[in-house]
mmCIF file of C-alpha atoms and ligand atoms in Angstrom:
data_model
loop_
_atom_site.group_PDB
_atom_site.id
_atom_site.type_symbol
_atom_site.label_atom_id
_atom_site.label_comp_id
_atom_site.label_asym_id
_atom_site.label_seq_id
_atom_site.Cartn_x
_atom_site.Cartn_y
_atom_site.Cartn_z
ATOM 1 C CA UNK A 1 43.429 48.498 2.564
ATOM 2 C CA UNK A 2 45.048 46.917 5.580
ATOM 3 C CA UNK A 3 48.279 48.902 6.738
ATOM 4 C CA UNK A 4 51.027 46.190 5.758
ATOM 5 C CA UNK A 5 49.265 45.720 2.169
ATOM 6 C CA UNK A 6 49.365 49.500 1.894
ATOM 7 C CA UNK A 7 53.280 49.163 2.699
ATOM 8 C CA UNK A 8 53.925 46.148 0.416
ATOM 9 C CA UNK A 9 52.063 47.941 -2.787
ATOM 10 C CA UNK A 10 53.875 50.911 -1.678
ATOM 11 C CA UNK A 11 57.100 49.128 -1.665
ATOM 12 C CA UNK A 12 56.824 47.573 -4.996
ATOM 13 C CA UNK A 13 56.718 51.414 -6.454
ATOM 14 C CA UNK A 14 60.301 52.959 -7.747
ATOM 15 C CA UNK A 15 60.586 56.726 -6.060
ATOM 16 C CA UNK A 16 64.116 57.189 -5.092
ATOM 17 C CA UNK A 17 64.797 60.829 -4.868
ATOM 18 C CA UNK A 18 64.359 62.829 -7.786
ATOM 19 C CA UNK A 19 62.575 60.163 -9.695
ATOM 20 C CA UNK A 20 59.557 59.774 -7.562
ATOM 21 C CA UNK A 21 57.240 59.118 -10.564
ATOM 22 C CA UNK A 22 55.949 55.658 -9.703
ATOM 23 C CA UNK A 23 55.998 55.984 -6.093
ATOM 24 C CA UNK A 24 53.538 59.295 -6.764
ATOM 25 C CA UNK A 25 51.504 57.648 -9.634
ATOM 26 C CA UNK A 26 50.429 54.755 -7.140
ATOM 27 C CA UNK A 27 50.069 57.304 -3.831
ATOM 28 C CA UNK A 28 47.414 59.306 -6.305
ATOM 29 C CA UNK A 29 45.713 56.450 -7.395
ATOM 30 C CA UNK A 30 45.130 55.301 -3.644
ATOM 31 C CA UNK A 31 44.635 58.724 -2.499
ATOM 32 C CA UNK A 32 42.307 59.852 -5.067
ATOM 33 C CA UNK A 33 38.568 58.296 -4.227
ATOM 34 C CA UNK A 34 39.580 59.822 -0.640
ATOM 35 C CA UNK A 35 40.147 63.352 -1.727
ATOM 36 C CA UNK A 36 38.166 66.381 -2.583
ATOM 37 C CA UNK A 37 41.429 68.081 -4.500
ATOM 38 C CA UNK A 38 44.438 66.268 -5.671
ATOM 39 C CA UNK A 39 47.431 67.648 -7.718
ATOM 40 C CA UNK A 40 51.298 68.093 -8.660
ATOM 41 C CA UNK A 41 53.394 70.814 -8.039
ATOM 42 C CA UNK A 42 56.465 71.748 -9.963
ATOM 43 C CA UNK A 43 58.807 69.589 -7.779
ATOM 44 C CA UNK A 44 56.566 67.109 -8.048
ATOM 45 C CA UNK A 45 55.060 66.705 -4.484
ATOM 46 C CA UNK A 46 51.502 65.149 -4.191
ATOM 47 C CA UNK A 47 49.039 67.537 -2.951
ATOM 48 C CA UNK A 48 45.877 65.765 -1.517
ATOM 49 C CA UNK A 49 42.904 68.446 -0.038
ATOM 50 C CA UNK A 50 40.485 67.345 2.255
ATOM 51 C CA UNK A 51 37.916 70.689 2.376
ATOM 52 C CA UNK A 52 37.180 72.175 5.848
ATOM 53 C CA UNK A 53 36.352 75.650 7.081
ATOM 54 C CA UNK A 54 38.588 75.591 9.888
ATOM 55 C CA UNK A 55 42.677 76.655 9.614
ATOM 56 C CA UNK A 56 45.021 74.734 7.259
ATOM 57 C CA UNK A 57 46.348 71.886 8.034
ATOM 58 C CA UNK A 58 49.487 70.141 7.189
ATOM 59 C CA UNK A 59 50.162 66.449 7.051
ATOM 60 C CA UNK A 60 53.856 65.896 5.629
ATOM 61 C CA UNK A 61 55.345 62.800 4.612
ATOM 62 C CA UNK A 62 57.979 61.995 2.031
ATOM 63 C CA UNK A 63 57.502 59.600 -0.567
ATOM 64 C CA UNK A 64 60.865 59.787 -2.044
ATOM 65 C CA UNK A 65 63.621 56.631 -0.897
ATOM 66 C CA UNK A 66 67.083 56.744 -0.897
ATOM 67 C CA UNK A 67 68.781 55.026 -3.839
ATOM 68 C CA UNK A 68 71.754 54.828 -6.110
ATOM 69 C CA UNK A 69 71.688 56.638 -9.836
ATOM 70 C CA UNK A 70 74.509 55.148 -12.557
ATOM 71 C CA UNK A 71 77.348 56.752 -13.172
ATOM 72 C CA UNK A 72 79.882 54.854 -15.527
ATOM 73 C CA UNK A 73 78.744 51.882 -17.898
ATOM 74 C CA UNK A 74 82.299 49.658 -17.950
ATOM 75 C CA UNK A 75 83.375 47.675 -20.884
ATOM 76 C CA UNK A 76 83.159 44.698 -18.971
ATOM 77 C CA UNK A 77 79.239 45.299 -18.497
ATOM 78 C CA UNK A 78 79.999 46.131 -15.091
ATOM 79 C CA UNK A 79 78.252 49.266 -13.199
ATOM 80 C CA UNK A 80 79.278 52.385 -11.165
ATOM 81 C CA UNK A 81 76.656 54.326 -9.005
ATOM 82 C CA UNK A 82 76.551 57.505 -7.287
ATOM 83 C CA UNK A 83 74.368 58.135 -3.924
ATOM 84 C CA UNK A 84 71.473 59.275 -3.782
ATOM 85 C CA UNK A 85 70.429 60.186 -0.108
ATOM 86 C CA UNK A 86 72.586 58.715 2.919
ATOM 87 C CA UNK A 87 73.964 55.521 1.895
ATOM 88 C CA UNK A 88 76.454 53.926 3.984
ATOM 89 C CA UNK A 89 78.349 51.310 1.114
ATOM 90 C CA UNK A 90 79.422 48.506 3.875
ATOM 91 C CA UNK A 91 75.506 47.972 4.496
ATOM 92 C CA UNK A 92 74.490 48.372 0.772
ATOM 93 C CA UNK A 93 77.208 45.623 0.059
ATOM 94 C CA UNK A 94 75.556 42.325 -1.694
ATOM 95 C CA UNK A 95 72.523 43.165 -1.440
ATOM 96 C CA UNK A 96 69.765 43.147 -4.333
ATOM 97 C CA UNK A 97 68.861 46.016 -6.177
ATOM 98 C CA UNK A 98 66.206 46.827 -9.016
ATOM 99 C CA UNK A 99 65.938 49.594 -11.727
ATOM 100 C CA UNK A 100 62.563 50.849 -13.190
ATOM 101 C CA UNK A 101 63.102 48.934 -16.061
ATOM 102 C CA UNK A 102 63.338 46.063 -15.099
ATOM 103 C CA UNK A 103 66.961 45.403 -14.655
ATOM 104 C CA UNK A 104 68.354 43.574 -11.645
ATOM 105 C CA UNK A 105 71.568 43.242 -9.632
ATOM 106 C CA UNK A 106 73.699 43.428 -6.612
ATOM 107 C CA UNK A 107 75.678 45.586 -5.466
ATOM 108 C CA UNK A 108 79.739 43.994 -4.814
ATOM 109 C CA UNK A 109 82.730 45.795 -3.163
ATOM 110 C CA UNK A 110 86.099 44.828 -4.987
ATOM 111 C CA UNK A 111 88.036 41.996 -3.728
ATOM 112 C CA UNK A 112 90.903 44.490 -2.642
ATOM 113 C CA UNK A 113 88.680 47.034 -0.813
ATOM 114 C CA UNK A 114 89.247 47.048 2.786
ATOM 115 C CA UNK A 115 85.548 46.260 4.215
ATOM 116 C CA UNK A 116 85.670 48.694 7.414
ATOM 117 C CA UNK A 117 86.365 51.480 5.241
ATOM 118 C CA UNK A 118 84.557 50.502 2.108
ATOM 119 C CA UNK A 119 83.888 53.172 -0.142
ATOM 120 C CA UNK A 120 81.032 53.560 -2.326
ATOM 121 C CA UNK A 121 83.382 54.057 -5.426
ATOM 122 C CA UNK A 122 85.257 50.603 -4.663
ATOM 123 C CA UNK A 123 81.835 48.761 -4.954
ATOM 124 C CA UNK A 124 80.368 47.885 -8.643
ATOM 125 C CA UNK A 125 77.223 46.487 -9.790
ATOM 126 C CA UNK A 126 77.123 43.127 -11.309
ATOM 127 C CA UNK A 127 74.053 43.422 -13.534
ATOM 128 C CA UNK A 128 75.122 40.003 -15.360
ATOM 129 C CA UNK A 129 75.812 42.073 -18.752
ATOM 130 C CA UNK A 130 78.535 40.046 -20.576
ATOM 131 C CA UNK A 131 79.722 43.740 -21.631
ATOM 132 C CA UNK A 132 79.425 47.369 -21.728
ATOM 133 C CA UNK A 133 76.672 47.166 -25.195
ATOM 134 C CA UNK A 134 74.607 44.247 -23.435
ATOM 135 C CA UNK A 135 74.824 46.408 -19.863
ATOM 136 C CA UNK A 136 73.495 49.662 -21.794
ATOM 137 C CA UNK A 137 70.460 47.893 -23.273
ATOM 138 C CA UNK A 138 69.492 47.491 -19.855
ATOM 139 C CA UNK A 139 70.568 50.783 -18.078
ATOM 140 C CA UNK A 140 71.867 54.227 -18.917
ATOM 141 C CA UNK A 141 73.553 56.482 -17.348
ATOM 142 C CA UNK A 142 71.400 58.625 -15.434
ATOM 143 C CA UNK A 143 69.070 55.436 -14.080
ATOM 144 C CA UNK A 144 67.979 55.168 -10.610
ATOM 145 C CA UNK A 145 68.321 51.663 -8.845
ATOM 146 C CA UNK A 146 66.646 50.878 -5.948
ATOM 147 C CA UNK A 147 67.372 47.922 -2.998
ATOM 148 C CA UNK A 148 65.490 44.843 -3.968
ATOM 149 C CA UNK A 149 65.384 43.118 -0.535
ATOM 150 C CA UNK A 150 62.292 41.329 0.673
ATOM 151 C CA UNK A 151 59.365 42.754 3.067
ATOM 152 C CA UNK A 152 58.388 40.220 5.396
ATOM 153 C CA UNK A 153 56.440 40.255 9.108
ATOM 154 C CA UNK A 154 57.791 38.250 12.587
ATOM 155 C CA UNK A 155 56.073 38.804 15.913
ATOM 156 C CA UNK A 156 54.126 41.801 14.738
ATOM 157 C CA UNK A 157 57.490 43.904 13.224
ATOM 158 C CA UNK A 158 57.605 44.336 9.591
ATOM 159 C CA UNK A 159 60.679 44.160 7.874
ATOM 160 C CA UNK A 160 61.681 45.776 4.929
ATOM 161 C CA UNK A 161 63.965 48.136 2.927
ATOM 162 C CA UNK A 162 62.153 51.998 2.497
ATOM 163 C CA UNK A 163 59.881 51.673 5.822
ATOM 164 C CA UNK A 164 61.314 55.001 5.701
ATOM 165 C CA UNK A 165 59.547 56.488 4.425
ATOM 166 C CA UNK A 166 56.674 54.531 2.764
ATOM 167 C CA UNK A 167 55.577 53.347 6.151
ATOM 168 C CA UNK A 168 54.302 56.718 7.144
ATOM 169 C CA UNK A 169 52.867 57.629 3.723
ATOM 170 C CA UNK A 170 50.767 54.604 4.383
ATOM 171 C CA UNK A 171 49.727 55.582 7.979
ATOM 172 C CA UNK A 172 48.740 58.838 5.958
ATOM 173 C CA UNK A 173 46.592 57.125 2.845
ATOM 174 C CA UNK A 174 44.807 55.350 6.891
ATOM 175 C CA UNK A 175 44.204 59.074 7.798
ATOM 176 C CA UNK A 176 42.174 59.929 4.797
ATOM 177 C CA UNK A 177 40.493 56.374 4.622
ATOM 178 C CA UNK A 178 39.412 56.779 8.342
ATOM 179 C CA UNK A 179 39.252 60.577 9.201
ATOM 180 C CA UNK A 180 35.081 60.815 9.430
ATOM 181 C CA UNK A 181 34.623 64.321 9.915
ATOM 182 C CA UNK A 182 37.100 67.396 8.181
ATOM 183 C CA UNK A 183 36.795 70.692 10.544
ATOM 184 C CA UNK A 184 39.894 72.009 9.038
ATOM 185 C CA UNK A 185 41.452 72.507 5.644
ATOM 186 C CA UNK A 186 43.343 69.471 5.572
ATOM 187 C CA UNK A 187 46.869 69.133 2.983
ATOM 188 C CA UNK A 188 48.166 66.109 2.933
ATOM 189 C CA UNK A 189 51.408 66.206 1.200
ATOM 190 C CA UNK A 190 53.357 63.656 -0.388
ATOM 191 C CA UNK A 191 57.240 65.398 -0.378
ATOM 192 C CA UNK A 192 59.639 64.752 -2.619
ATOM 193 C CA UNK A 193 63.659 64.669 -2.456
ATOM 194 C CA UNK A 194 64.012 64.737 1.248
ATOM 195 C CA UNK A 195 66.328 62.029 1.276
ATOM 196 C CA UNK A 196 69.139 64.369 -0.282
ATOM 197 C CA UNK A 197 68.436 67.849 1.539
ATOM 198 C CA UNK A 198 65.029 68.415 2.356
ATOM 199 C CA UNK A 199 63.970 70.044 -0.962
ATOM 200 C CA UNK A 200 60.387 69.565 -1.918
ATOM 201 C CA UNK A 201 58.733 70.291 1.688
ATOM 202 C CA UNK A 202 60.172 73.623 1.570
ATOM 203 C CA UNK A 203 58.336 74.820 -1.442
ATOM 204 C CA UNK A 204 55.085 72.806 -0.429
ATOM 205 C CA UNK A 205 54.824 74.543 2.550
ATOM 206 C CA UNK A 206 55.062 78.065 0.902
ATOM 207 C CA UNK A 207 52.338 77.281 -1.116
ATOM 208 C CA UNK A 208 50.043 75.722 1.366
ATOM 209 C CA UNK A 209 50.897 78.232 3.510
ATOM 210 C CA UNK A 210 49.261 76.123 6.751
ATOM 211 C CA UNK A 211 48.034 77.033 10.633
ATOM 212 C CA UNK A 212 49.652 73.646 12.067
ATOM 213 C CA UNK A 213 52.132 71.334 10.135
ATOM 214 C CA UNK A 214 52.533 67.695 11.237
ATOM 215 C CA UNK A 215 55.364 65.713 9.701
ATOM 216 C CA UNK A 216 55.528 62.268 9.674
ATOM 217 C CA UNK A 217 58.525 60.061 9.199
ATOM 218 C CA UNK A 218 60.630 57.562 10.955
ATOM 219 C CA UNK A 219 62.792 57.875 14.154
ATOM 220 C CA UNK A 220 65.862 56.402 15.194
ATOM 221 C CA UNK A 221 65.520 53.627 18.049
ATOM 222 C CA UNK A 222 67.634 53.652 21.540
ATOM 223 C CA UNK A 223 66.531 49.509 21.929
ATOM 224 C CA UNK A 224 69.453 47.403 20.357
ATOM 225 C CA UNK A 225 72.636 46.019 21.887
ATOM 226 C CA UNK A 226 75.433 48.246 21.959
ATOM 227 C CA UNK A 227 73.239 51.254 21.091
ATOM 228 C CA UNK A 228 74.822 54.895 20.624
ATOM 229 C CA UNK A 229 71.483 56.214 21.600
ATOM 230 C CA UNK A 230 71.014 58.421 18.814
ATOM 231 C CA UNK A 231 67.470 58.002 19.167
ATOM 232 C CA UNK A 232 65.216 58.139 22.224
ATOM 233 C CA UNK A 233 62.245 55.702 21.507
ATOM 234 C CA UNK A 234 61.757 52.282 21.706
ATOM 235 C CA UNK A 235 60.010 49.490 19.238
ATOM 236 C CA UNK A 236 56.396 48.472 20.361
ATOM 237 C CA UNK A 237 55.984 51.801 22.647
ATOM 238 C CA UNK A 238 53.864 53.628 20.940
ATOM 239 C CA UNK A 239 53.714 56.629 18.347
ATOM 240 C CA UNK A 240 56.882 59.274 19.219
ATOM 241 C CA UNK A 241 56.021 62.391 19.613
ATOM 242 C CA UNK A 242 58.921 64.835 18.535
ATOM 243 C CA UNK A 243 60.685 67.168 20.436
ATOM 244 C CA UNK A 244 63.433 68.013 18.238
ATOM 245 C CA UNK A 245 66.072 66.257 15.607
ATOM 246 C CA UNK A 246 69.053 68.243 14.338
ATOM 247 C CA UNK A 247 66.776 70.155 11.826
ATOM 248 C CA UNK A 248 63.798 71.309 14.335
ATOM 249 C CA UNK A 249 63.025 71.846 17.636
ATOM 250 C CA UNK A 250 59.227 71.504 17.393
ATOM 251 C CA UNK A 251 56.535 73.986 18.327
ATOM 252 C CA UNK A 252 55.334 73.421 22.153
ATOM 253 C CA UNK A 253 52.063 73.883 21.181
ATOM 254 C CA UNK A 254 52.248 71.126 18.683
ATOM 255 C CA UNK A 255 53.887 68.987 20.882
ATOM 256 C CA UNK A 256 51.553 69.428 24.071
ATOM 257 C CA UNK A 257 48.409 69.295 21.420
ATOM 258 C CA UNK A 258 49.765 65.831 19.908
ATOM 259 C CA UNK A 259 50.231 64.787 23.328
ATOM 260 C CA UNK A 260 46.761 65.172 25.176
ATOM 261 C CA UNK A 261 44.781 63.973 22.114
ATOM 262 C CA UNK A 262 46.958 60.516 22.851
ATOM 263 C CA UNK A 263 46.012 60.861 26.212
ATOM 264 C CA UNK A 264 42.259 60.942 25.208
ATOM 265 C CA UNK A 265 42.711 58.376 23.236
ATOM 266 C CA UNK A 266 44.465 56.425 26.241
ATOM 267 C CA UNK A 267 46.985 55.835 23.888
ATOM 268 C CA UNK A 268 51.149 55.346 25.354
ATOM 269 C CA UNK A 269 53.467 57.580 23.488
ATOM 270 C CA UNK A 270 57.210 57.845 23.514
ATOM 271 C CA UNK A 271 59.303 61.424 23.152
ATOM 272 C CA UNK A 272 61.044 61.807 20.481
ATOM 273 C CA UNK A 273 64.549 63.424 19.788
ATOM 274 C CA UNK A 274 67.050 62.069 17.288
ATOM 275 C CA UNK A 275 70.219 63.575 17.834
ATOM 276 C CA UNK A 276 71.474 63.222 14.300
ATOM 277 C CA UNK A 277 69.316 63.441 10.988
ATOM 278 C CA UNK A 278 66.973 65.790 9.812
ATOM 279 C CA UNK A 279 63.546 65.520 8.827
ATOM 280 C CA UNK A 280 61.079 67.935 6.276
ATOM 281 C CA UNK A 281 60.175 69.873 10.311
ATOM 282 C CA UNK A 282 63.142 71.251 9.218
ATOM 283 C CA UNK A 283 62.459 73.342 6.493
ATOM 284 C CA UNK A 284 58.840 73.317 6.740
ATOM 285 C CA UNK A 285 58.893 75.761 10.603
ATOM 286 C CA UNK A 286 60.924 78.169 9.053
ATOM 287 C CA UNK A 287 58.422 79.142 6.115
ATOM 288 C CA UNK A 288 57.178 82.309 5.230
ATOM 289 C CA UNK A 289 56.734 84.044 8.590
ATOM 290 C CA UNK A 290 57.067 80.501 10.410
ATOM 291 C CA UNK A 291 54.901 77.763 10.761
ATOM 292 C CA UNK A 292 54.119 75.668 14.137
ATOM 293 C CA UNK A 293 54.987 72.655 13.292
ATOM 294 C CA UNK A 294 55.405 69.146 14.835
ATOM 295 C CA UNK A 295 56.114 65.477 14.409
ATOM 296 C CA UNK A 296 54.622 62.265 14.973
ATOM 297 C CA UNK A 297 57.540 59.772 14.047
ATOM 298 C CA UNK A 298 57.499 55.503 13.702
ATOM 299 C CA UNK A 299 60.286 54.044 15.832
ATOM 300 C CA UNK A 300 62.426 51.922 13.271
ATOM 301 C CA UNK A 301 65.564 49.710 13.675
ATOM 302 C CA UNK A 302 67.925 50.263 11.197
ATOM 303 C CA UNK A 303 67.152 53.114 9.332
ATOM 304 C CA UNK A 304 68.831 53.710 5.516
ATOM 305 C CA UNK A 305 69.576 49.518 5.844
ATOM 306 C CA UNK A 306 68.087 47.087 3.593
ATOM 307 C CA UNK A 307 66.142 45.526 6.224
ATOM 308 C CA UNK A 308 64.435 48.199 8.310
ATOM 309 C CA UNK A 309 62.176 47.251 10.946
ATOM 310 C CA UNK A 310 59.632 48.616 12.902
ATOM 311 C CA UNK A 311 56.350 48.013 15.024
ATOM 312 C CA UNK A 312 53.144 47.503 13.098
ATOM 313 C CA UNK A 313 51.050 48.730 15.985
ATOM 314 C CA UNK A 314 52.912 51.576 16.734
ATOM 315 C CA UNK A 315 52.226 52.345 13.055
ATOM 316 C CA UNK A 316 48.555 51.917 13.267
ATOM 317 C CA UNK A 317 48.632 54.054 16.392
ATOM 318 C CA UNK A 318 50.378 56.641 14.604
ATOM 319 C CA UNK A 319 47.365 56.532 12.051
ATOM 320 C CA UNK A 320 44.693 56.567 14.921
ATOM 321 C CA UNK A 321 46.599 59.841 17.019
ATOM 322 C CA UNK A 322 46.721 62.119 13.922
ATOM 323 C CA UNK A 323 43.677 61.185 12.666
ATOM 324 C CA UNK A 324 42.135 62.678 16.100
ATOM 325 C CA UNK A 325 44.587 65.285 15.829
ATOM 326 C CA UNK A 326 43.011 66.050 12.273
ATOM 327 C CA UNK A 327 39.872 65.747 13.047
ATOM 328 C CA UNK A 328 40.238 68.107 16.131
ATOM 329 C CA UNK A 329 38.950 71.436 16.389
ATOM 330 C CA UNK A 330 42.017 73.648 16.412
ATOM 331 C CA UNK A 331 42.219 77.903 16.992
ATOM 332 C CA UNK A 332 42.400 80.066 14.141
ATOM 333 C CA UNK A 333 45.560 81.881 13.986
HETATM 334 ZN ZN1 ZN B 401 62.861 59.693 6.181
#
């Protein structure tokens, strides 16, 4: 499957964190023909093997999004959510949204709210319930509700809510579809709940135990006006190669490996350091007795937004580097 259909059949999946059940159900089903092991861990993270007799290898992306879960059902029919993940409410305002079930909304701060410092708790969600019974044969408390904005494509960007992180679990599904040969014992690992804390990497990587972990997700950009260069990367450079976020500083043997295979491949990369945000590196290094671990990261414009952007060529380069990187013979530990 072609990258952006991968993203767009990703996107139509409902996985914000902690109810990552259709987001998984449709990774397995892609992932499966491609793997020689597939399975679930408690948490729930996707475990895809790819059998080699070299070290193990770690591919890490989360599948989970952030989202909203319901809180209060009002008698008017009227809805109050809860975060789930970092959502900032004046960017959330009037836009879309979609439960599993079917239901659909948009989210509306009250007319009294001051907009600058709009809280979540002064926005509601107008589900079109006439009251509270109608509203609760639709949604309970306890649903998760995800934004239902559009994915579209404009001089080779794609644009769309959940790029992070679907975008890079697609670029993954590429690695398994393309990756010819398999010298090492290859994990590729679907996370769960990183959006609120990091939480299902951790135990993934105590059970995989691996040699070299890779973790893929997106980075923030320096490349707008008025930037407040939080990132360090740029749109339509080139895979990033990360040096550090506020969660890792990333093994230099990781980084200069990631970097000469792009030189092989005469591929341009970027360096990578977000200076706020966290990513799975984080918990995933400090495993066990520590694990090297790195990052290969897809620059993207406005990250937790309903309309996040990014490069669809970096993306695809990001797919060709750590499928060479994969494919690689690497030093037993
Ligand atoms: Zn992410």
């Amino acid at each position: 499957m072609e990258l952006l259909e991968l993203i767009q059949t990703l996107n139509a999946a409902h996985g914000p964190s902690g109810d990552e059940g259709g987001i998984r159900e449709r990774l397995a089903e892609l992932a499966r023909p491609l793997a020689d092991e597939i399975s679930t861990d408690t948490m729930g993270n996707l475990i895809v093997r790819k059998l080699g007799s070299g070290p193990r290898v770690m591919l890490c992306a989360h599948m989970d999004s952030i989202g909203f879960i319901v809180t209060h059902v009002e008698e008017n029919g009227f809805l109050r959510v809860g975060r789930l993940g970092g959502i900032s409410p004046k960017e959330a305002a009037y836009t879309p949204v979609r439960f599993a079930g079917g239901a659909r909304g948009v989210i509306v701060p009250e007319e009294k709210a001051d907009f600058g410092k709009l809280k979540l708790d002064e926005c509601y969600v107008d589900i079109g319930a006439k009251d509270r019974e109608t509203a609760l044969k639709a949604v309970a408390v306890g649903d998760t509700m995800i934004y239902d904005s559009p994915c579209f494509t404009n001089q080779g960007k794609v644009v769309s809510p959940y790029l992070d992180n679907r975008i890079s679990c697609a670029i993954l599904l590429k690695v398994l579809e393309e990756m010819e040969l398999c010298p090492n014992d290859l994990y590729v690992v679907f996370t769960v709940q990183e959006e609120v804390g990091l939480r299902g990497a951790k135990p993934a990587a105590w059970a995989v135990d691996p040699d070299y972990a890779v973790v893929v997700d997106v980075t923030d950009v320096d490349d707008t006006p008025g930037s407040e260069k939080c990132g360090t990367v740029r749109l339509g450079k080139g895979p990033a190669i990360k040096i550090m976020d506020s969660s890792v500083i990333c093994h230099p043997d990781m980084i200069q490996k990631l970097e000469s295979q792009a030189k092989t491949l005469d591929m341009p990369t970027q360096r990578d350091i977000m200076r706020a945000g966290g990513t799975d590196a984080g918990v995933m290094h400090t495993t066990r007795i520590g694990v090297r671990t790195g990052g290969v990261s897809v620059p993207c414009r406005y990250i937790h937004t309903p309309v996040e952007m990014a490069d669809l060529q970096d993306a695809r380069d990001c797919a060709k580097l750590l499928c060479a990187f994969v494919q690689s013979k690497l030093e037993s530990l």
